[in-house]
Coordinates of C-alpha atoms in Angstrom, one line a residue:
M1 CA -0.2 0.1 0.1
S2 CA 1.2 3.2 -1.2
V3 CA 0.5 6.8 -2.6
S4 CA 1.7 7.1 -6.5
F5 CA 1.7 11.1 -6.1
H6 CA 3.6 13.7 -4.0
L7 CA 1.4 14.2 -1.0
C8 CA 2.9 17.6 -0.1
Q9 CA 2.4 19.5 -3.6
P10 CA -0.5 17.2 -5.5
G11 CA -1.6 20.4 -7.1
R12 CA -5.4 21.1 -7.4
G13 CA -5.8 23.3 -4.9
A14 CA -4.2 20.8 -2.5
S15 CA -0.8 21.5 -0.3
C16 CA 0.6 20.6 2.9
G17 CA 3.0 21.8 5.2
A18 CA 2.6 19.3 8.3
C19 CA 5.8 17.6 8.5
C20 CA 7.1 21.5 8.8
G21 CA 5.0 22.0 11.9
L22 CA 2.3 24.0 10.4
Y23 CA -0.5 23.0 12.9
N24 CA 1.9 22.4 15.9
F25 CA 0.0 25.0 18.2
R26 CA -2.6 25.2 20.4
D27 CA -4.3 27.7 18.5
H28 CA -4.1 25.7 14.8
S29 CA -7.2 27.8 13.6
R30 CA -7.3 28.9 9.7
E31 CA -7.4 32.3 10.8
R32 CA -4.2 32.5 13.2
L33 CA -2.0 30.4 10.8
T34 CA -2.7 32.2 7.9
E35 CA -1.7 35.0 9.8
R36 CA 1.6 33.0 10.8
L37 CA 2.5 32.1 7.2
G38 CA 1.7 35.8 5.8
L39 CA 4.0 37.0 8.1
Q40 CA 6.7 34.0 7.3
T41 CA 6.4 34.8 3.5
D42 CA 6.5 38.4 3.4
T43 CA 9.6 38.5 5.7
F44 CA 11.5 35.9 3.4
R45 CA 10.1 37.5 0.1
A46 CA 11.7 40.6 1.2
L47 CA 15.2 39.5 1.5
P48 CA 17.7 38.6 -0.9
P49 CA 18.5 34.7 -1.6
E50 CA 21.4 35.2 0.9
R51 CA 22.4 31.9 3.1
E52 CA 23.7 34.0 6.1
T53 CA 20.6 36.9 5.9
W54 CA 18.0 33.9 5.7
H55 CA 19.6 32.2 8.9
A56 CA 19.8 34.9 10.6
T57 CA 16.1 36.2 10.0
A58 CA 15.0 32.4 10.9
V59 CA 16.4 32.5 14.4
S60 CA 14.9 35.8 14.8
L61 CA 11.6 34.5 14.0
L62 CA 12.1 31.5 16.2
E63 CA 13.6 33.8 19.1
A64 CA 10.3 35.7 18.6
R65 CA 8.0 32.9 18.7
R66 CA 9.2 31.6 22.5
A67 CA 6.1 33.5 23.7
G68 CA 3.9 31.2 22.1
P69 CA 5.3 27.6 22.2
P70 CA 4.4 24.5 20.0
L71 CA 1.6 22.5 21.4
F72 CA 4.2 19.3 20.8
P73 CA 7.5 20.3 22.1
A74 CA 9.4 17.6 20.5
V75 CA 8.0 18.5 17.0
R76 CA 10.1 21.4 15.2
V77 CA 8.1 24.3 13.2
C78 CA 10.1 25.5 10.8
P79 CA 9.8 29.5 9.8
L80 CA 10.8 28.8 6.7
L81 CA 7.1 27.5 5.6
G82 CA 4.9 30.0 3.8
F83 CA 3.1 30.9 0.9
L84 CA 4.4 29.8 -2.6
D85 CA 1.8 31.8 -4.8
A86 CA 0.5 35.2 -4.9
E87 CA -2.9 34.3 -4.1
R88 CA -1.7 32.5 -1.1
T89 CA -3.5 29.2 -1.9
R90 CA -0.6 27.3 -1.6
V91 CA 1.9 26.6 1.3
G92 CA 5.3 25.0 0.9
C93 CA 9.1 26.0 1.6
L94 CA 10.3 29.4 0.5
G95 CA 13.8 28.2 1.0
H96 CA 13.2 25.7 -1.5
P97 CA 15.3 25.9 -4.8
K98 CA 12.4 26.1 -7.2
V99 CA 11.1 28.9 -5.0
T100 CA 14.0 30.8 -4.8
G101 CA 15.2 30.8 -8.3
G102 CA 17.8 28.0 -8.0
Q103 CA 19.2 28.7 -4.5
D104 CA 18.7 25.7 -1.9
L105 CA 18.2 28.0 1.2
R106 CA 16.6 24.9 2.9
D107 CA 19.3 24.5 5.7
C108 CA 18.4 28.2 7.0
G109 CA 15.6 26.3 8.9
V110 CA 15.0 23.8 11.4
Y111 CA 15.9 20.9 9.1
H112 CA 18.9 19.9 6.6
A113 CA 18.1 20.3 3.2
E114 CA 18.9 16.7 2.7
L115 CA 16.1 15.5 5.3
C116 CA 13.9 17.5 3.6
E117 CA 14.5 16.2 0.4
T118 CA 14.5 12.6 1.7
F119 CA 11.6 12.6 4.2
T120 CA 8.3 10.9 3.4
C121 CA 5.2 11.6 5.1
P122 CA 3.6 8.2 6.8
S123 CA 0.2 8.9 4.8
F124 CA 2.2 7.9 2.0
T125 CA 2.7 4.3 3.2
W126 CA -0.1 4.1 5.1
L127 CA -3.0 5.4 2.7
T128 CA -4.1 4.0 -0.7
D129 CA -3.6 6.0 -3.7
A130 CA -7.7 5.9 -4.0
Q131 CA -8.1 7.5 -0.5
A132 CA -5.2 9.9 -0.9
R133 CA -6.8 11.0 -4.2
L134 CA -10.2 11.3 -2.5
V135 CA -8.6 13.7 0.3
Q136 CA -7.3 15.8 -2.6
A137 CA -10.5 16.3 -4.4
A138 CA -12.4 16.9 -1.4
C139 CA -9.8 19.1 0.1
A140 CA -8.9 21.4 -2.3
D141 CA -7.2 24.0 0.0
W142 CA -4.0 24.0 1.8
Y143 CA -5.7 24.2 5.4
L144 CA -8.2 21.3 5.4
Y145 CA -6.1 19.2 2.8
G146 CA -3.1 19.3 5.2
L147 CA -5.1 18.2 8.5
V148 CA -7.1 15.5 6.6
I149 CA -4.2 13.9 4.5
T150 CA -1.9 13.5 7.7
D151 CA -4.6 12.2 9.5
V152 CA -4.8 8.3 8.3
E153 CA -7.1 6.9 11.4
F154 CA -9.6 9.7 10.5
V155 CA -9.7 8.9 6.8
R156 CA -9.9 5.4 7.2
G157 CA -12.5 5.9 10.0
C158 CA -14.7 8.1 7.7
L159 CA -14.5 5.4 4.8
R160 CA -15.1 2.7 7.3
L161 CA -18.5 4.5 8.3
L162 CA -19.5 4.9 5.1
E163 CA -18.9 1.3 4.4
W164 CA -20.9 0.4 7.3
E165 CA -23.5 2.7 6.4
Q166 CA -23.7 1.2 2.9
A167 CA -23.5 -2.4 3.9
G168 CA -20.6 -2.8 1.5
P169 CA -17.5 -1.3 0.3
V170 CA -17.0 2.0 -1.3
D171 CA -15.9 2.8 -5.1
L172 CA -13.7 5.7 -4.4
E173 CA -13.7 6.7 -7.8
A174 CA -17.3 7.0 -8.2
L175 CA -17.3 9.2 -5.3
V176 CA -14.8 11.5 -6.6
G177 CA -16.8 11.4 -9.8
N178 CA -20.2 12.3 -8.2
P179 CA -20.3 16.2 -7.4
E180 CA -22.8 15.9 -4.6
A181 CA -21.3 13.2 -3.0
L182 CA -18.0 14.6 -2.9
A183 CA -19.7 17.9 -1.5
A184 CA -20.8 15.8 1.3
M185 CA -17.8 14.1 2.0
R186 CA -16.0 17.4 2.3
R187 CA -18.5 18.5 4.5
L188 CA -17.5 15.1 6.5
F189 CA -14.0 16.1 6.4
A190 CA -14.2 19.5 7.0
L191 CA -15.5 18.8 10.6
K192 CA -11.9 18.9 11.7
E193 CA -12.2 22.5 11.0
T194 CA -15.9 22.8 11.9
A195 CA -17.0 20.6 14.5
P196 CA -18.7 22.7 17.3
D197 CA -18.4 22.2 21.0
R198 CA -15.3 20.4 21.5
G199 CA -14.3 22.5 24.6
T200 CA -10.9 24.3 25.2
H201 CA -8.6 21.5 25.9
A202 CA -5.3 23.2 26.2
A203 CA -3.4 20.2 24.8
V204 CA -5.3 18.4 22.3
F205 CA -4.5 18.0 18.7
G206 CA -7.2 15.3 16.9
R207 CA -6.6 11.9 18.8
F208 CA -3.0 13.2 20.1
T209 CA -1.9 15.0 23.5
P210 CA 1.9 15.6 24.5
D211 CA 3.4 13.4 27.1
A212 CA 5.7 14.6 29.7
E213 CA 8.6 14.8 26.9
G214 CA 6.1 16.3 24.4
E215 CA 6.0 13.4 22.3
P216 CA 2.6 13.0 20.7
V217 CA 0.6 9.9 22.6
S218 CA -2.6 8.6 21.3
R219 CA -6.1 9.4 23.3
V220 CA -9.0 7.2 24.4
L221 CA -12.2 7.5 25.8
D222 CA -12.7 6.3 29.2
Y223 CA -16.2 4.4 28.7
T224 CA -16.2 3.5 32.3
V225 CA -16.2 7.0 33.4
L226 CA -18.8 8.1 30.5
G227 CA -21.1 5.1 31.6
A228 CA -20.8 4.5 27.6
R229 CA -20.1 1.5 25.5
T230 CA -17.8 1.6 22.3
A231 CA -19.4 2.7 19.1
P232 CA -18.0 2.5 15.5
E233 CA -18.1 6.4 15.5
D234 CA -15.8 6.7 18.5
D235 CA -12.2 6.5 16.2
V236 CA -13.7 9.8 14.1
V237 CA -15.1 11.5 17.3
L238 CA -11.2 11.3 19.0
C239 CA -9.7 12.4 15.6
L240 CA -11.7 15.5 15.6
G241 CA -10.4 16.3 18.9
Y242 CA -13.6 15.8 21.2
A243 CA -12.5 14.7 24.7
P244 CA -16.1 14.3 25.7
D245 CA -16.5 14.6 29.8
T246 CA -20.0 13.2 30.2
R247 CA -22.1 10.7 28.1
A248 CA -24.4 13.5 26.6
E249 CA -21.3 15.1 25.2
L250 CA -20.0 11.4 23.8
E251 CA -23.6 10.6 22.0
R252 CA -23.6 14.4 20.7
A253 CA -20.5 14.1 18.9
R254 CA -21.2 10.5 17.5
R255 CA -24.5 12.0 16.3
L256 CA -22.6 14.5 14.5
V257 CA -20.4 12.5 12.3
R258 CA -23.3 10.0 11.9
E259 CA -25.4 12.7 10.3
H260 CA -22.3 13.6 8.1
V261 CA -21.6 9.9 7.0
T262 CA -25.7 9.2 6.4
V263 CA -25.8 12.8 3.8
V264 CA -22.6 10.9 1.8
A265 CA -24.1 7.5 1.6
Q266 CA -27.6 9.0 0.5
A267 CA -25.6 11.0 -2.3
L268 CA -24.2 7.8 -3.6
T269 CA -27.2 5.7 -3.7
S270 CA -29.5 8.5 -5.0
P271 CA -30.3 8.2 -8.9
A272 CA -28.9 10.6 -11.3
P273 CA -30.9 13.5 -12.1

């Protein structure tokens, strides 16, 4: 199982900077990250492509960020991440030679250029080609695409629920080719951004929370405390960042997920107009 295309820059509106620490902040809202990326873009675009200048500027940005530490201290956040196009719809490395016009300035960030060149996102191995193409088609913007393509459990969990709803396998190519179903799938995936009433948990990102060393560890639901049993929706509920304190909160989150899955299934089974 592996993906046949480049997950970071697949085109058609999708791009990802998660491995550069894009979402590694307590406030990783679209608004806040757009502001952060805009600042980094404007800062480096104004500089000549000189290694010493870029390195000093990167250090300065990292120093300024100490007032807002990353959510997972063990995961590096690179200040070279920014918008690659004038419309600010695509994210990527501002120091990449294809962006600078030939000069490789990636060593000025928090990673060596060699590591950047050879790193392969785990999603590349864990997702199928069809699953990755579905995410690309349904999440054609930099913010949502990155949130979803890097969360394999979320993608698999959503598709597993859809299979249960349909009582059989899902034809992902047919889903991508069905505008109504694809729009409904986007709304399901977009719960990563839009799901309400997730609380203000200080150290939760999707299914993960930092341990004592700052490493991401997977969260689980304590069914004994909640007075509940397991349900098919629970993996997706956790991936959405819910940390319910009561059974009622858990049931509301489950119902939200089920409703969105049902809409996708209905769009797939409705006769063509």
